[in-house]
Amino acid sequence: MKSYLNKMGFTRPYTLGGMILHLILALSILIILCIFYFYLYLPRVTNHGESITVPSVEGLAITKVEDFLADHDLRYEVNDSSYSPEYPPLTVLKQYPGAGSKVKENRKIYVSINRKNPPTVKMPDLIDRSLINAEAVLRGSELKRGRIQLVSGPFLNMVKQMKIGGNQVVPGVLIPKGTVVDLVVMDGGSNNLPAPNVLKFTYEDAKFSILGSNLNVGDITLAGDTNKIRAVVLKQDPTPGETIRVGDVVDLWIGEEGTEIEDDIPADPL
């Protein structure tokens, strides 16, 4: 066999066959070494295939996190901070990787901690808003609605004042997020009021007075040609001083001052 290989030139290092045989032998040795390194030596050194289950540190005081994670062969680093009223100051709010994740030994766990002081927000303007709307605005500003205090007023559940700790607060002041805001709202009252007197008012002045009394302008009846004259209110219904309710309508008859009002004049909306 040896003589046969010698004749073929495979054992002669300076022949083509010998060079190929040595190259194959070198590659084989390299492959064996790679297999040994990556599949035997390296896994043994790096504990390949072994993992640690990440424990939960959410809600844990930051002063206890280091020792707690060290007992699990892990480390930590504070990534950022935010605020939550549900947790005490300087406790962990979030962590990454999350609890239950599989990681390598000595892996660093990134945590977000709760601030000592909550961030501030401008007090929203809730005056003349409905109670439902005011509550929605408070939630959007990360504030809490407190007590509801009823006071006399014609509009049911309309906000009249805002208070914090019993003291009135004005819109725009900076207050901590999570602050409890008490609301003073109207009880609706009887909703009765006297009809305003708009006789001899121009239409625009009468409209301004009616709307300002939380009433609505009803039908407008024109008496004669009002294009080239100074038209004023000749008659109104309800009459001045008559008891009406908030939101009722007031019908007006408009024409030149001194004009007699006829009951059969058809309404002509402006």
Short mmCIF file of C-alpha atoms in Angstrom, two decimals:
data_model
loop_
_atom_site.label_atom_id
_atom_site.label_comp_id
_atom_site.label_asym_id
_atom_site.label_seq_id
_atom_site.Cartn_x
_atom_site.Cartn_y
_atom_site.Cartn_z
CA MET A 1 0.00 0.00 0.00
CA LYS A 2 2.81 2.39 0.90
CA SER A 3 4.61 1.64 -2.30
CA TYR A 4 1.39 2.18 -4.17
CA LEU A 5 0.91 5.61 -2.52
CA ASN A 6 4.54 6.49 -3.22
CA LYS A 7 4.04 5.61 -6.83
CA MET A 8 0.90 7.79 -6.93
CA GLY A 9 2.80 10.70 -5.35
CA PHE A 10 0.54 11.22 -2.31
CA THR A 11 3.33 10.97 0.26
CA ARG A 12 5.70 13.28 -1.45
CA PRO A 13 5.26 16.75 0.06
CA TYR A 14 6.35 18.58 -3.06
CA THR A 15 3.98 16.80 -5.38
CA LEU A 16 0.41 17.95 -6.08
CA GLY A 17 -1.03 14.89 -4.40
CA GLY A 18 1.10 15.42 -1.32
CA MET A 19 0.07 19.07 -1.02
CA ILE A 20 -3.62 18.15 -1.29
CA LEU A 21 -3.23 15.42 1.34
CA HIS A 22 -1.50 17.80 3.78
CA LEU A 23 -4.17 20.45 3.15
CA ILE A 24 -6.92 17.96 3.90
CA LEU A 25 -5.15 16.87 7.07
CA ALA A 26 -4.72 20.51 8.19
CA LEU A 27 -8.40 21.32 7.55
CA SER A 28 -9.47 18.22 9.42
CA ILE A 29 -7.36 19.17 12.42
CA LEU A 30 -8.77 22.74 12.32
CA ILE A 31 -12.36 21.46 12.19
CA ILE A 32 -11.72 19.12 15.11
CA LEU A 33 -10.22 21.98 17.13
CA CYS A 34 -13.20 24.25 16.33
CA ILE A 35 -15.67 21.58 17.37
CA PHE A 36 -13.76 21.03 20.61
CA TYR A 37 -13.59 24.78 21.34
CA PHE A 38 -17.18 25.79 20.53
CA TYR A 39 -19.01 22.67 21.67
CA LEU A 40 -16.90 21.42 24.60
CA TYR A 41 -14.57 24.07 26.03
CA LEU A 42 -16.58 27.29 25.52
CA PRO A 43 -19.91 25.95 26.88
CA ARG A 44 -18.09 24.65 29.96
CA VAL A 45 -16.44 28.04 30.63
CA THR A 46 -19.54 30.21 29.91
CA ASN A 47 -22.11 27.89 31.49
CA HIS A 48 -23.78 27.49 28.09
CA GLY A 49 -27.35 26.24 28.36
CA GLU A 50 -27.63 27.41 31.98
CA SER A 51 -29.99 30.37 32.68
CA ILE A 52 -31.43 32.34 35.60
CA THR A 53 -35.09 33.22 36.00
CA VAL A 54 -35.42 36.96 36.60
CA PRO A 55 -37.29 37.69 39.85
CA SER A 56 -39.76 40.55 40.21
CA VAL A 57 -38.38 43.70 41.84
CA GLU A 58 -41.38 45.95 41.09
CA GLY A 59 -42.55 47.66 44.27
CA LEU A 60 -39.23 46.91 46.01
CA ALA A 61 -37.34 49.80 47.64
CA ILE A 62 -34.28 50.73 45.61
CA THR A 63 -32.09 50.28 48.73
CA LYS A 64 -32.95 46.57 48.77
CA VAL A 65 -32.66 45.86 45.04
CA GLU A 66 -28.88 45.36 44.91
CA ASP A 67 -28.74 42.69 47.65
CA PHE A 68 -31.89 41.02 46.38
CA LEU A 69 -30.56 40.66 42.83
CA ALA A 70 -27.08 39.69 44.06
CA ASP A 71 -28.66 36.69 45.76
CA HIS A 72 -29.88 35.67 42.29
CA ASP A 73 -26.48 36.32 40.64
CA LEU A 74 -27.80 39.41 38.88
CA ARG A 75 -26.98 43.14 38.83
CA TYR A 76 -29.08 46.27 38.31
CA GLU A 77 -28.89 49.77 36.86
CA VAL A 78 -31.36 52.67 37.21
CA ASN A 79 -32.59 53.43 33.72
CA ASP A 80 -34.97 56.35 34.42
CA SER A 81 -37.54 57.66 36.87
CA SER A 82 -41.23 58.49 36.70
CA TYR A 83 -44.07 59.01 39.13
CA SER A 84 -46.97 56.88 40.31
CA PRO A 85 -49.13 57.68 43.35
CA GLU A 86 -49.72 53.94 43.80
CA TYR A 87 -46.12 53.28 44.95
CA PRO A 88 -43.99 54.80 47.74
CA PRO A 89 -41.12 57.10 46.69
CA LEU A 90 -37.87 55.46 45.53
CA THR A 91 -39.44 52.10 44.77
CA VAL A 92 -39.14 50.21 41.52
CA LEU A 93 -41.97 50.89 39.06
CA LYS A 94 -40.76 48.88 36.05
CA GLN A 95 -37.97 46.48 35.19
CA TYR A 96 -36.35 45.06 32.07
CA PRO A 97 -36.07 42.17 31.42
CA GLY A 98 -39.38 41.45 33.08
CA ALA A 99 -39.99 38.98 35.85
CA GLY A 100 -39.89 35.38 34.62
CA SER A 101 -37.45 36.06 31.77
CA LYS A 102 -34.49 33.70 31.30
CA VAL A 103 -31.09 35.44 31.35
CA LYS A 104 -27.41 34.69 31.83
CA GLU A 105 -25.69 34.86 35.18
CA ASN A 106 -24.54 38.38 36.13
CA ARG A 107 -27.00 39.95 33.67
CA LYS A 108 -27.85 43.60 34.37
CA ILE A 109 -31.51 44.38 35.13
CA TYR A 110 -32.62 47.91 34.20
CA VAL A 111 -35.14 49.51 36.55
CA SER A 112 -37.30 52.64 36.63
CA ILE A 113 -37.87 54.15 40.08
CA ASN A 114 -40.63 56.28 41.56
CA ARG A 115 -39.73 59.94 42.16
CA LYS A 116 -39.73 61.46 45.63
CA ASN A 117 -41.83 64.42 44.49
CA PRO A 118 -44.57 64.21 41.87
CA PRO A 119 -44.31 66.43 38.78
CA THR A 120 -46.50 69.52 38.68
CA VAL A 121 -49.34 70.44 36.36
CA LYS A 122 -51.31 73.65 35.80
CA MET A 123 -54.68 73.76 37.51
CA PRO A 124 -57.24 73.51 34.69
CA ASP A 125 -60.08 76.01 34.41
CA LEU A 126 -63.24 74.14 35.45
CA ILE A 127 -65.43 77.16 36.18
CA ASP A 128 -68.80 77.06 34.36
CA ARG A 129 -68.18 73.49 33.22
CA SER A 130 -70.55 70.64 33.90
CA LEU A 131 -69.55 68.23 36.65
CA ILE A 132 -69.09 65.39 34.15
CA ASN A 133 -66.84 67.51 31.95
CA ALA A 134 -64.85 68.76 34.95
CA GLU A 135 -64.20 65.19 36.10
CA ALA A 136 -62.93 64.24 32.64
CA VAL A 137 -60.58 67.24 32.58
CA LEU A 138 -59.22 66.36 36.03
CA ARG A 139 -58.48 62.79 34.94
CA GLY A 140 -56.74 64.07 31.81
CA SER A 141 -54.55 66.30 33.99
CA GLU A 142 -53.75 63.39 36.35
CA LEU A 143 -55.64 65.02 39.19
CA LYS A 144 -58.28 63.48 41.46
CA ARG A 145 -61.79 64.69 42.10
CA GLY A 146 -62.53 65.10 45.78
CA ARG A 147 -65.66 66.22 47.63
CA ILE A 148 -68.65 67.78 45.89
CA GLN A 149 -70.07 70.80 47.70
CA LEU A 150 -73.51 72.00 46.62
CA VAL A 151 -74.39 75.70 46.69
CA SER A 152 -77.47 77.56 45.56
CA GLY A 153 -77.51 78.32 41.86
CA PRO A 154 -79.80 78.08 38.85
CA PHE A 155 -77.73 75.49 36.92
CA LEU A 156 -77.64 71.93 38.14
CA ASN A 157 -74.13 70.44 38.57
CA MET A 158 -72.31 73.42 37.04
CA VAL A 159 -68.91 74.10 38.67
CA LYS A 160 -68.75 77.40 40.53
CA GLN A 161 -65.46 77.06 42.46
CA MET A 162 -62.45 74.75 42.85
CA LYS A 163 -60.81 74.05 46.20
CA ILE A 164 -57.72 72.23 47.45
CA GLY A 165 -57.58 71.46 51.16
CA GLY A 166 -60.50 73.77 51.80
CA ASN A 167 -58.85 76.74 50.07
CA GLN A 168 -60.08 78.19 46.79
CA VAL A 169 -57.67 77.66 43.90
CA VAL A 170 -57.56 79.61 40.65
CA PRO A 171 -56.83 78.19 37.18
CA GLY A 172 -53.23 78.18 36.02
CA VAL A 173 -51.41 77.68 39.33
CA LEU A 174 -48.94 74.79 39.48
CA ILE A 175 -50.03 71.88 41.66
CA PRO A 176 -48.60 68.36 42.07
CA LYS A 177 -50.05 65.62 39.93
CA GLY A 178 -52.39 63.42 41.91
CA THR A 179 -53.72 66.36 43.96
CA VAL A 180 -57.31 65.99 45.20
CA VAL A 181 -59.49 68.86 43.95
CA ASP A 182 -62.85 69.55 45.62
CA LEU A 183 -65.57 71.07 43.45
CA VAL A 184 -68.26 73.55 44.42
CA VAL A 185 -71.26 73.05 42.12
CA MET A 186 -74.69 74.62 41.79
CA ASP A 187 -77.71 72.68 43.00
CA GLY A 188 -80.04 73.83 40.24
CA GLY A 189 -82.27 75.76 42.65
CA SER A 190 -85.86 76.32 41.56
CA ASN A 191 -84.69 77.59 38.15
CA ASN A 192 -87.35 80.31 38.42
CA LEU A 193 -86.64 83.96 37.61
CA PRO A 194 -88.56 87.06 36.54
CA ALA A 195 -88.75 87.83 32.84
CA PRO A 196 -86.54 90.81 31.96
CA ASN A 197 -88.10 94.03 30.72
CA VAL A 198 -86.89 94.65 27.14
CA LEU A 199 -89.70 96.98 26.02
CA LYS A 200 -88.41 99.86 23.86
CA PHE A 201 -85.07 98.06 23.44
CA THR A 202 -83.64 97.60 19.97
CA TYR A 203 -83.60 94.01 18.79
CA GLU A 204 -79.86 93.63 19.44
CA ASP A 205 -80.12 95.13 22.94
CA ALA A 206 -83.14 92.98 23.75
CA LYS A 207 -81.40 89.85 22.49
CA PHE A 208 -78.35 90.64 24.62
CA SER A 209 -80.49 91.09 27.74
CA ILE A 210 -82.52 87.92 27.13
CA LEU A 211 -79.49 85.70 26.52
CA GLY A 212 -77.72 87.26 29.49
CA SER A 213 -80.65 86.15 31.69
CA ASN A 214 -80.10 82.53 30.55
CA LEU A 215 -83.21 82.66 28.39
CA ASN A 216 -83.72 82.19 24.66
CA VAL A 217 -85.15 84.48 22.00
CA GLY A 218 -88.36 83.01 20.60
CA ASP A 219 -90.55 84.20 17.72
CA ILE A 220 -89.99 87.68 16.27
CA THR A 221 -93.03 89.49 14.88
CA LEU A 222 -92.45 92.59 12.72
CA ALA A 223 -95.03 95.41 12.93
CA GLY A 224 -94.92 97.34 9.65
CA ASP A 225 -91.85 98.24 7.60
CA THR A 226 -88.81 98.30 9.87
CA ASN A 227 -86.11 98.81 7.23
CA LYS A 228 -85.81 102.59 7.41
CA ILE A 229 -86.91 103.30 10.96
CA ARG A 230 -85.50 102.75 14.42
CA ALA A 231 -87.28 99.55 15.36
CA VAL A 232 -87.81 98.76 19.03
CA VAL A 233 -89.55 96.09 21.06
CA LEU A 234 -93.25 96.97 21.27
CA LYS A 235 -94.43 93.86 23.10
CA GLN A 236 -92.93 90.80 24.74
CA ASP A 237 -94.25 87.47 25.93
CA PRO A 238 -93.82 86.61 28.78
CA THR A 239 -94.46 90.11 30.10
CA PRO A 240 -91.83 91.91 32.21
CA GLY A 241 -91.57 90.48 35.75
CA GLU A 242 -93.58 87.37 34.96
CA THR A 243 -92.10 84.25 36.60
CA ILE A 244 -90.41 81.97 34.10
CA ARG A 245 -87.79 79.21 34.17
CA VAL A 246 -84.18 79.22 33.03
CA GLY A 247 -84.00 78.32 29.34
CA ASP A 248 -87.53 79.54 28.49
CA VAL A 249 -88.10 81.59 25.33
CA VAL A 250 -89.20 85.20 25.07
CA ASP A 251 -91.25 86.19 22.01
CA LEU A 252 -90.83 89.74 20.70
CA TRP A 253 -92.91 92.15 18.62
CA ILE A 254 -90.73 94.77 16.90
CA GLY A 255 -91.68 97.94 15.06
CA GLU A 256 -91.62 101.72 15.11
CA GLU A 257 -92.22 103.13 18.56
CA GLY A 258 -95.91 103.91 19.07
CA THR A 259 -97.12 101.34 16.57
CA GLU A 260 -100.23 99.46 17.66
CA ILE A 261 -99.80 95.71 17.87
CA GLU A 262 -102.37 93.60 16.08
CA ASP A 263 -102.89 90.06 17.35
CA ASP A 264 -103.17 88.63 13.82
CA ILE A 265 -99.77 89.86 12.60
CA PRO A 266 -97.93 86.71 11.43
CA ALA A 267 -94.55 85.88 12.94
CA ASP A 268 -91.62 86.78 10.68
CA PRO A 269 -88.36 85.28 11.99
CA LEU A 270 -85.33 87.55 11.69
#
